[in-house]
PDB file of C-alpha atoms and ligand atoms in Angstrom:
ATOM      1  CA  MET A   7      93.389  89.964 -30.785  1.00  0.00           C
ATOM      2  CA  GLY A   8      94.119  90.553 -34.415  1.00  0.00           C
ATOM      3  CA  GLU A   9      97.214  90.685 -34.175  1.00  0.00           C
ATOM      4  CA  PRO A  10      99.941  92.648 -37.004  1.00  0.00           C
ATOM      5  CA  ALA A  11     101.476  89.690 -38.808  1.00  0.00           C
ATOM      6  CA  ASN A  12     105.381  91.271 -37.447  1.00  0.00           C
ATOM      7  CA  GLY A  13     103.847  89.770 -34.737  1.00  0.00           C
ATOM      8  CA  SER A  14     103.312  86.010 -34.675  1.00  0.00           C
ATOM      9  CA  ALA A  15     107.081  85.371 -35.063  1.00  0.00           C
ATOM     10  CA  GLU A  16     107.928  86.807 -31.603  1.00  0.00           C
ATOM     11  CA  ARG A  17     104.471  85.097 -30.304  1.00  0.00           C
ATOM     12  CA  ARG A  18     105.881  81.878 -31.872  1.00  0.00           C
ATOM     13  CA  GLU A  19     108.662  81.695 -30.008  1.00  0.00           C
ATOM     14  CA  GLU A  20     107.177  83.061 -26.649  1.00  0.00           C
ATOM     15  CA  LEU A  21     104.663  80.432 -26.961  1.00  0.00           C
ATOM     16  CA  ALA A  22     107.104  77.678 -28.249  1.00  0.00           C
ATOM     17  CA  ALA A  23     109.519  78.665 -25.207  1.00  0.00           C
ATOM     18  CA  ASN A  24     106.682  78.495 -22.522  1.00  0.00           C
ATOM     19  CA  LEU A  25     105.870  74.779 -23.801  1.00  0.00           C
ATOM     20  CA  ALA A  26     109.837  73.178 -24.006  1.00  0.00           C
ATOM     21  CA  GLU A  27     109.301  74.979 -20.040  1.00  0.00           C
ATOM     22  CA  VAL A  28     105.872  72.918 -19.074  1.00  0.00           C
ATOM     23  CA  ARG A  29     106.978  69.475 -21.132  1.00  0.00           C
ATOM     24  CA  LYS A  30     110.011  69.490 -19.521  1.00  0.00           C
ATOM     25  CA  ARG A  31     107.976  70.626 -15.792  1.00  0.00           C
ATOM     26  CA  ILE A  32     106.259  66.923 -17.208  1.00  0.00           C
ATOM     27  CA  GLU A  33     108.851  65.686 -17.720  1.00  0.00           C
ATOM     28  CA  ALA A  34     110.610  66.501 -14.019  1.00  0.00           C
ATOM     29  CA  ALA A  35     107.819  65.612 -12.241  1.00  0.00           C
ATOM     30  CA  CYS A  36     107.233  61.797 -14.342  1.00  0.00           C
ATOM     31  CA  ALA A  37     111.289  61.007 -13.808  1.00  0.00           C
ATOM     32  CA  SER A  38     110.667  61.637  -9.468  1.00  0.00           C
ATOM     33  CA  ALA A  39     107.284  59.493  -9.803  1.00  0.00           C
ATOM     34  CA  GLY A  40     109.133  56.642 -12.169  1.00  0.00           C
ATOM     35  CA  ARG A  41     106.575  57.475 -14.211  1.00  0.00           C
ATOM     36  CA  ASP A  42     106.815  57.893 -18.576  1.00  0.00           C
ATOM     37  CA  PRO A  43     105.896  61.213 -19.429  1.00  0.00           C
ATOM     38  CA  ASP A  44     103.879  59.262 -22.829  1.00  0.00           C
ATOM     39  CA  GLU A  45     101.190  58.818 -19.588  1.00  0.00           C
ATOM     40  CA  VAL A  46     100.327  62.517 -19.459  1.00  0.00           C
ATOM     41  CA  THR A  47      98.383  64.538 -21.939  1.00  0.00           C
ATOM     42  CA  LEU A  48      99.120  68.139 -21.943  1.00  0.00           C
ATOM     43  CA  VAL A  49      95.665  70.100 -22.725  1.00  0.00           C
ATOM     44  CA  ALA A  50      96.328  73.563 -23.230  1.00  0.00           C
ATOM     45  CA  VAL A  51      93.987  75.885 -21.918  1.00  0.00           C
ATOM     46  CA  THR A  52      93.509  79.167 -23.644  1.00  0.00           C
ATOM     47  CA  LYS A  53      90.755  80.870 -22.979  1.00  0.00           C
ATOM     48  CA  THR A  54      91.234  84.568 -23.082  1.00  0.00           C
ATOM     49  CA  PHE A  55      93.213  83.866 -26.498  1.00  0.00           C
ATOM     50  CA  PRO A  56      92.855  84.640 -29.191  1.00  0.00           C
ATOM     51  CA  ALA A  57      92.203  81.652 -31.856  1.00  0.00           C
ATOM     52  CA  SER A  58      95.533  82.694 -33.592  1.00  0.00           C
ATOM     53  CA  ASP A  59      97.438  81.635 -30.463  1.00  0.00           C
ATOM     54  CA  VAL A  60      95.843  78.668 -29.970  1.00  0.00           C
ATOM     55  CA  ARG A  61      96.679  77.698 -34.549  1.00  0.00           C
ATOM     56  CA  LEU A  62     100.353  78.988 -33.286  1.00  0.00           C
ATOM     57  CA  LEU A  63     100.506  75.478 -30.993  1.00  0.00           C
ATOM     58  CA  ALA A  64      99.346  72.991 -32.781  1.00  0.00           C
ATOM     59  CA  GLU A  65     101.793  74.414 -34.469  1.00  0.00           C
ATOM     60  CA  LEU A  66     104.250  73.762 -32.066  1.00  0.00           C
ATOM     61  CA  GLY A  67     102.490  70.001 -31.657  1.00  0.00           C
ATOM     62  CA  VAL A  68     100.075  70.239 -29.208  1.00  0.00           C
ATOM     63  CA  THR A  69      97.215  67.550 -29.790  1.00  0.00           C
ATOM     64  CA  ASP A  70      94.136  68.910 -27.443  1.00  0.00           C
ATOM     65  CA  VAL A  71      93.437  72.405 -26.436  1.00  0.00           C
ATOM     66  CA  ALA A  72      90.828  73.446 -23.785  1.00  0.00           C
ATOM     67  CA  GLU A  73      88.275  76.458 -23.020  1.00  0.00           C
ATOM     68  CA  ASN A  74      85.744  77.092 -20.365  1.00  0.00           C
ATOM     69  CA  ARG A  75      83.088  79.372 -22.173  1.00  0.00           C
ATOM     70  CA  ASP A  76      80.606  78.560 -24.692  1.00  0.00           C
ATOM     71  CA  GLN A  77      80.449  82.101 -26.612  1.00  0.00           C
ATOM     72  CA  GLU A  78      84.083  81.675 -26.512  1.00  0.00           C
ATOM     73  CA  ALA A  79      85.264  77.799 -27.662  1.00  0.00           C
ATOM     74  CA  ARG A  80      82.047  77.691 -30.780  1.00  0.00           C
ATOM     75  CA  PRO A  81      84.386  80.199 -32.227  1.00  0.00           C
ATOM     76  CA  LYS A  82      87.585  79.515 -32.176  1.00  0.00           C
ATOM     77  CA  ALA A  83      86.678  76.126 -32.558  1.00  0.00           C
ATOM     78  CA  GLU A  84      85.481  76.894 -35.890  1.00  0.00           C
ATOM     79  CA  ALA A  85      88.105  79.337 -36.882  1.00  0.00           C
ATOM     80  CA  CYS A  86      90.745  76.149 -36.666  1.00  0.00           C
ATOM     81  CA  ALA A  87      88.248  73.469 -37.663  1.00  0.00           C
ATOM     82  CA  ASP A  88      91.094  72.490 -40.280  1.00  0.00           C
ATOM     83  CA  LEU A  89      93.834  72.109 -37.292  1.00  0.00           C
ATOM     84  CA  PRO A  90      94.354  68.640 -35.904  1.00  0.00           C
ATOM     85  CA  LEU A  91      92.833  69.253 -32.364  1.00  0.00           C
ATOM     86  CA  ARG A  92      91.083  67.663 -29.055  1.00  0.00           C
ATOM     87  CA  TRP A  93      88.509  70.011 -28.039  1.00  0.00           C
ATOM     88  CA  HIS A  94      87.395  70.068 -24.242  1.00  0.00           C
ATOM     89  CA  PHE A  95      85.167  71.661 -22.678  1.00  0.00           C
ATOM     90  CA  VAL A  96      86.805  72.631 -19.076  1.00  0.00           C
ATOM     91  CA  GLY A  97      83.480  75.020 -17.131  1.00  0.00           C
ATOM     92  CA  GLN A  98      80.589  75.169 -16.254  1.00  0.00           C
ATOM     93  CA  LEU A  99      78.618  74.774 -18.360  1.00  0.00           C
ATOM     94  CA  GLN A 100      74.377  74.941 -18.492  1.00  0.00           C
ATOM     95  CA  THR A 101      72.230  72.210 -20.271  1.00  0.00           C
ATOM     96  CA  ASN A 102      70.865  74.876 -22.904  1.00  0.00           C
ATOM     97  CA  LYS A 103      74.324  74.664 -24.167  1.00  0.00           C
ATOM     98  CA  ALA A 104      74.732  71.619 -25.053  1.00  0.00           C
ATOM     99  CA  ARG A 105      73.840  71.203 -28.156  1.00  0.00           C
ATOM    100  CA  SER A 106      76.366  74.258 -29.579  1.00  0.00           C
ATOM    101  CA  VAL A 107      78.998  72.739 -27.263  1.00  0.00           C
ATOM    102  CA  ALA A 108      78.514  68.790 -28.688  1.00  0.00           C
ATOM    103  CA  ALA A 109      78.995  70.539 -32.458  1.00  0.00           C
ATOM    104  CA  TYR A 110      82.619  71.433 -31.393  1.00  0.00           C
ATOM    105  CA  ALA A 111      83.916  69.416 -28.296  1.00  0.00           C
ATOM    106  CA  ASP A 112      85.396  66.031 -28.469  1.00  0.00           C
ATOM    107  CA  VAL A 113      85.334  66.102 -24.640  1.00  0.00           C
ATOM    108  CA  VAL A 114      83.032  67.269 -21.250  1.00  0.00           C
ATOM    109  CA  GLN A 115      85.301  67.105 -18.553  1.00  0.00           C
ATOM    110  CA  SER A 116      82.784  69.198 -15.586  1.00  0.00           C
ATOM    111  CA  VAL A 117      79.485  66.768 -16.019  1.00  0.00           C
ATOM    112  CA  ASP A 118      78.839  67.297 -12.991  1.00  0.00           C
ATOM    113  CA  ARG A 119      75.088  66.112 -13.027  1.00  0.00           C
ATOM    114  CA  LEU A 120      72.770  64.148 -14.604  1.00  0.00           C
ATOM    115  CA  ARG A 121      70.392  66.005 -16.331  1.00  0.00           C
ATOM    116  CA  LEU A 122      73.272  67.633 -17.867  1.00  0.00           C
ATOM    117  CA  VAL A 123      74.269  63.365 -19.128  1.00  0.00           C
ATOM    118  CA  ARG A 124      70.872  63.468 -20.214  1.00  0.00           C
ATOM    119  CA  ALA A 125      71.118  67.427 -21.908  1.00  0.00           C
ATOM    120  CA  LEU A 126      74.585  65.668 -23.941  1.00  0.00           C
ATOM    121  CA  SER A 127      73.079  63.279 -24.548  1.00  0.00           C
ATOM    122  CA  GLY A 128      70.435  64.018 -26.094  1.00  0.00           C
ATOM    123  CA  ALA A 129      73.547  67.282 -28.288  1.00  0.00           C
ATOM    124  CA  ALA A 130      75.138  63.777 -28.890  1.00  0.00           C
ATOM    125  CA  VAL A 131      72.637  62.551 -30.535  1.00  0.00           C
ATOM    126  CA  ARG A 132      70.988  64.985 -32.612  1.00  0.00           C
ATOM    127  CA  ALA A 133      74.645  66.287 -33.470  1.00  0.00           C
ATOM    128  CA  GLY A 134      75.605  62.921 -35.269  1.00  0.00           C
ATOM    129  CA  ARG A 135      78.735  62.810 -32.796  1.00  0.00           C
ATOM    130  CA  THR A 136      80.501  60.972 -30.088  1.00  0.00           C
ATOM    131  CA  LEU A 137      81.945  62.885 -26.726  1.00  0.00           C
ATOM    132  CA  ARG A 138      83.357  61.859 -24.451  1.00  0.00           C
ATOM    133  CA  CYS A 139      83.039  62.568 -21.149  1.00  0.00           C
ATOM    134  CA  LEU A 140      85.064  62.934 -17.644  1.00  0.00           C
ATOM    135  CA  ILE A 141      83.514  63.779 -14.204  1.00  0.00           C
ATOM    136  CA  GLN A 142      84.483  66.060 -12.314  1.00  0.00           C
ATOM    137  CA  VAL A 143      84.420  66.598  -8.172  1.00  0.00           C
ATOM    138  CA  SER A 144      84.419  68.505  -6.313  1.00  0.00           C
ATOM    139  CA  LEU A 145      87.250  67.683  -4.091  1.00  0.00           C
ATOM    140  CA  ASP A 146      85.997  71.067  -1.560  1.00  0.00           C
ATOM    141  CA  GLU A 147      86.017  69.679   1.821  1.00  0.00           C
ATOM    142  CA  PRO A 148      82.542  69.602   2.933  1.00  0.00           C
ATOM    143  CA  ARG A 149      81.458  71.563   6.707  1.00  0.00           C
ATOM    144  CA  GLY A 150      79.903  70.100   9.433  1.00  0.00           C
ATOM    145  CA  GLY A 151      79.165  67.418   6.828  1.00  0.00           C
ATOM    146  CA  GLU A 152      77.491  69.546   5.349  1.00  0.00           C
ATOM    147  CA  ARG A 153      78.525  70.524   2.072  1.00  0.00           C
ATOM    148  CA  ALA A 154      79.146  74.561   1.472  1.00  0.00           C
ATOM    149  CA  PRO A 155      76.794  76.163  -0.753  1.00  0.00           C
ATOM    150  CA  ALA A 156      80.008  78.333  -1.370  1.00  0.00           C
ATOM    151  CA  ALA A 157      81.712  75.670  -2.227  1.00  0.00           C
ATOM    152  CA  THR A 158      79.608  73.943  -4.891  1.00  0.00           C
ATOM    153  CA  GLY A 159      79.087  76.854  -6.600  1.00  0.00           C
ATOM    154  CA  ALA A 160      80.829  79.070  -7.593  1.00  0.00           C
ATOM    155  CA  ARG A 161      83.364  76.201  -9.349  1.00  0.00           C
ATOM    156  CA  GLY A 162      81.162  72.835  -9.857  1.00  0.00           C
ATOM    157  CA  GLY A 163      81.239  69.227  -9.053  1.00  0.00           C
ATOM    158  CA  ALA A 164      79.233  66.231  -8.233  1.00  0.00           C
ATOM    159  CA  ASP A 165      80.174  64.908  -4.826  1.00  0.00           C
ATOM    160  CA  PRO A 166      82.336  62.253  -5.025  1.00  0.00           C
ATOM    161  CA  ALA A 167      79.051  60.340  -4.012  1.00  0.00           C
ATOM    162  CA  GLU A 168      77.450  60.970  -6.622  1.00  0.00           C
ATOM    163  CA  VAL A 169      80.146  59.698  -9.020  1.00  0.00           C
ATOM    164  CA  PRO A 170      78.823  55.837  -8.986  1.00  0.00           C
ATOM    165  CA  ALA A 171      75.584  57.251 -10.403  1.00  0.00           C
ATOM    166  CA  LEU A 172      76.899  59.635 -12.810  1.00  0.00           C
ATOM    167  CA  ALA A 173      79.008  56.692 -13.715  1.00  0.00           C
ATOM    168  CA  ASP A 174      76.437  54.326 -15.023  1.00  0.00           C
ATOM    169  CA  ALA A 175      74.332  57.553 -16.270  1.00  0.00           C
ATOM    170  CA  ILE A 176      76.867  58.370 -19.216  1.00  0.00           C
ATOM    171  CA  ALA A 177      77.547  54.785 -19.111  1.00  0.00           C
ATOM    172  CA  ALA A 178      74.227  53.739 -20.484  1.00  0.00           C
ATOM    173  CA  ALA A 179      73.599  57.349 -22.346  1.00  0.00           C
ATOM    174  CA  ASP A 180      73.559  57.157 -26.568  1.00  0.00           C
ATOM    175  CA  GLY A 181      76.250  59.726 -27.946  1.00  0.00           C
ATOM    176  CA  LEU A 182      78.623  59.534 -24.514  1.00  0.00           C
ATOM    177  CA  GLU A 183      81.318  57.365 -22.841  1.00  0.00           C
ATOM    178  CA  LEU A 184      82.615  57.241 -20.054  1.00  0.00           C
ATOM    179  CA  ASP A 185      86.762  58.558 -19.835  1.00  0.00           C
ATOM    180  CA  GLY A 186      86.871  58.835 -16.106  1.00  0.00           C
ATOM    181  CA  VAL A 187      87.706  61.901 -13.792  1.00  0.00           C
ATOM    182  CA  MET A 188      88.586  65.535 -13.912  1.00  0.00           C
ATOM    183  CA  ALA A 189      89.259  68.125 -11.059  1.00  0.00           C
ATOM    184  CA  VAL A 190      90.846  71.229  -9.928  1.00  0.00           C
ATOM    185  CA  ALA A 191      92.219  71.387  -5.750  1.00  0.00           C
ATOM    186  CA  PRO A 192      90.954  73.620  -3.894  1.00  0.00           C
ATOM    187  CA  LEU A 193      91.488  77.453  -3.470  1.00  0.00           C
ATOM    188  CA  GLY A 194      94.160  77.129  -0.382  1.00  0.00           C
ATOM    189  CA  GLY A 195      94.248  73.684   0.368  1.00  0.00           C
ATOM    190  CA  ASP A 196      97.417  71.395  -0.371  1.00  0.00           C
ATOM    191  CA  PRO A 197      96.789  70.095  -4.055  1.00  0.00           C
ATOM    192  CA  SER A 198      98.965  66.587  -3.589  1.00  0.00           C
ATOM    193  CA  VAL A 199      95.742  65.882  -0.401  1.00  0.00           C
ATOM    194  CA  ALA A 200      93.265  66.748  -2.963  1.00  0.00           C
ATOM    195  CA  PHE A 201      95.223  65.110  -6.397  1.00  0.00           C
ATOM    196  CA  SER A 202      95.265  61.353  -3.648  1.00  0.00           C
ATOM    197  CA  ARG A 203      91.774  61.352  -2.860  1.00  0.00           C
ATOM    198  CA  LEU A 204      90.885  62.087  -6.887  1.00  0.00           C
ATOM    199  CA  ALA A 205      93.322  58.872  -7.095  1.00  0.00           C
ATOM    200  CA  GLU A 206      90.678  56.786  -4.934  1.00  0.00           C
ATOM    201  CA  ILE A 207      88.075  58.493  -6.496  1.00  0.00           C
ATOM    202  CA  ALA A 208      88.861  57.349 -10.007  1.00  0.00           C
ATOM    203  CA  ALA A 209      90.832  53.547  -8.344  1.00  0.00           C
ATOM    204  CA  ASP A 210      87.057  53.002  -6.604  1.00  0.00           C
ATOM    205  CA  LEU A 211      85.847  53.827  -9.811  1.00  0.00           C
ATOM    206  CA  ARG A 212      88.095  51.927 -12.207  1.00  0.00           C
ATOM    207  CA  ARG A 213      86.910  49.140 -10.367  1.00  0.00           C
ATOM    208  CA  ASP A 214      83.511  48.816 -12.262  1.00  0.00           C
ATOM    209  CA  ARG A 215      84.894  50.516 -15.386  1.00  0.00           C
ATOM    210  CA  PRO A 216      88.429  49.990 -16.436  1.00  0.00           C
ATOM    211  CA  GLU A 217      88.056  52.160 -19.478  1.00  0.00           C
ATOM    212  CA  ALA A 218      87.453  55.578 -17.340  1.00  0.00           C
ATOM    213  CA  ALA A 219      91.024  55.898 -17.128  1.00  0.00           C
ATOM    214  CA  VAL A 220      91.690  59.053 -17.280  1.00  0.00           C
ATOM    215  CA  ILE A 221      92.343  61.231 -14.451  1.00  0.00           C
ATOM    216  CA  SER A 222      92.725  65.063 -15.198  1.00  0.00           C
ATOM    217  CA  ALA A 223      94.717  67.097 -12.779  1.00  0.00           C
ATOM    218  CA  GLY A 224      96.936  69.844 -11.879  1.00  0.00           C
ATOM    219  CA  MET A 225      97.137  73.431 -13.620  1.00  0.00           C
ATOM    220  CA  SER A 226      99.815  75.705 -13.807  1.00  0.00           C
ATOM    221  CA  GLY A 227     100.724  75.491  -9.950  1.00  0.00           C
ATOM    222  CA  ASP A 228     100.480  72.070  -8.820  1.00  0.00           C
ATOM    223  CA  LEU A 229     100.876  70.040 -12.206  1.00  0.00           C
ATOM    224  CA  GLU A 230     103.377  68.321 -10.954  1.00  0.00           C
ATOM    225  CA  GLU A 231     102.213  67.057  -7.959  1.00  0.00           C
ATOM    226  CA  ALA A 232      99.263  66.243  -9.641  1.00  0.00           C
ATOM    227  CA  VAL A 233     101.532  63.833 -11.544  1.00  0.00           C
ATOM    228  CA  ALA A 234     102.847  62.154  -8.349  1.00  0.00           C
ATOM    229  CA  CYS A 235      99.488  61.522  -7.803  1.00  0.00           C
ATOM    230  CA  GLY A 236      98.730  59.961 -11.426  1.00  0.00           C
ATOM    231  CA  ALA A 237      97.081  62.265 -13.965  1.00  0.00           C
ATOM    232  CA  THR A 238      96.489  61.667 -16.815  1.00  0.00           C
ATOM    233  CA  HIS A 239      96.308  65.032 -18.251  1.00  0.00           C
ATOM    234  CA  VAL A 240      96.901  67.859 -17.362  1.00  0.00           C
ATOM    235  CA  ARG A 241      95.401  71.363 -18.177  1.00  0.00           C
ATOM    236  CA  VAL A 242      97.657  74.248 -18.802  1.00  0.00           C
ATOM    237  CA  GLY A 243      96.938  77.789 -19.039  1.00  0.00           C
ATOM    238  CA  THR A 244      99.226  80.292 -17.716  1.00  0.00           C
ATOM    239  CA  ALA A 245     102.228  78.764 -17.756  1.00  0.00           C
ATOM    240  CA  LEU A 246     102.170  78.101 -21.468  1.00  0.00           C
ATOM    241  CA  LEU A 247     100.174  81.250 -22.533  1.00  0.00           C
ATOM    242  CA  GLY A 248     100.827  84.027 -19.759  1.00  0.00           C
ATOM    243  CA  GLY A 249      98.896  85.965 -17.579  1.00  0.00           C
ATOM    244  CA  ARG A 250      95.133  86.509 -18.155  1.00  0.00           C
ATOM    245  CA  ARG A 251      93.357  89.803 -18.952  1.00  0.00           C
ATOM    246  CA  ALA A 252      90.248  90.111 -16.531  1.00  0.00           C
ATOM    247  CA  ILE A 253      87.280  89.193 -18.752  1.00  0.00           C
ATOM    248  CA  VAL A 254      84.382  92.180 -18.563  1.00  0.00           C
ATOM    249  CA  ARG A 255      81.234  91.260 -20.183  1.00  0.00           C
TER     250      ARG A 255
HETATM  251  C1  LIG B 304      91.335  78.049 -16.493  1.00  0.00           C
HETATM  252  C2  LIG B 304      91.619  76.374 -15.873  1.00  0.00           C
HETATM  253  C3  LIG B 304      93.015  75.578 -16.376  1.00  0.00           C
HETATM  254  C4  LIG B 304      94.069  76.413 -16.153  1.00  0.00           C
HETATM  255  O1  LIG B 304      94.782  77.452 -15.128  1.00  0.00           O
HETATM  256  P1  LIG B 304      95.898  77.621 -15.011  1.00  0.00           P
HETATM  257  O2  LIG B 304      96.351  77.404 -13.499  1.00  0.00           O
HETATM  258  O3  LIG B 304      95.927  79.185 -15.953  1.00  0.00           O
HETATM  259  O4  LIG B 304      97.312  77.132 -15.775  1.00  0.00           O
HETATM  260  C5  LIG B 304      92.319  74.865 -16.019  1.00  0.00           C
HETATM  261  N1  LIG B 304      91.220  73.950 -15.350  1.00  0.00           N
HETATM  262  C6  LIG B 304      90.672  74.272 -15.241  1.00  0.00           C
HETATM  263  C7  LIG B 304      89.587  73.839 -15.244  1.00  0.00           C
HETATM  264  C8  LIG B 304      90.370  76.319 -16.335  1.00  0.00           C
HETATM  265  O5  LIG B 304      89.582  76.631 -15.685  1.00  0.00           O
END
């Protein structure tokens, strides 16, 4: 991390160029879909990159950043507490991390089970904060009627059938607000099929809860498909910040 001062101007230029490119892609996707680019929020996924990059992105006009591991996110958010950023948590979240996440996150995009709703609610109340919540939906195809354990295990996400109960629980919970849904396209699948399915799930949810208008979908490789299917938030890491090195723990 600790970039030398002369590296920072170069990095700023690199991030500015990447950001311009990503914004162009979003604008083109919106134009194709007949949508207003203002309807799509770019969330920069800064995992594995230093707080100095978050600072540069904020200077360049990025308003929303996302992280997927509490251990990494917490010190980074603290180092950037002076910046007017919304922090999104997008990773698998253990209930014992809810208190820590509630201290800095504005949005938790990965709410996928009732136990987590209860833990986040308690943590938000204790912290005196309101957490906006997205229900993370698993779009992996169930196999033979049963969801394969591997499909739900690795990346998280509730079964689509569980969305109404989760929505009720979030809406009723102190300290939480239901904002909408989030999904990651299944590996190797057609992202358009997955994101269309997500759009249907979101539309069903909005019939009961019109306030749940957020659809967080699309990453560096499939943001165009997500925008075409109505995404209001795209989560972009690699295309903005560059390739991530594997984290050795
Ligand atoms: C890392 C990550 C992203 C960003 O992925 P890129 O392909 O690097 O753009 C988006 N969403 C989630 C949940 C992630 O963990």
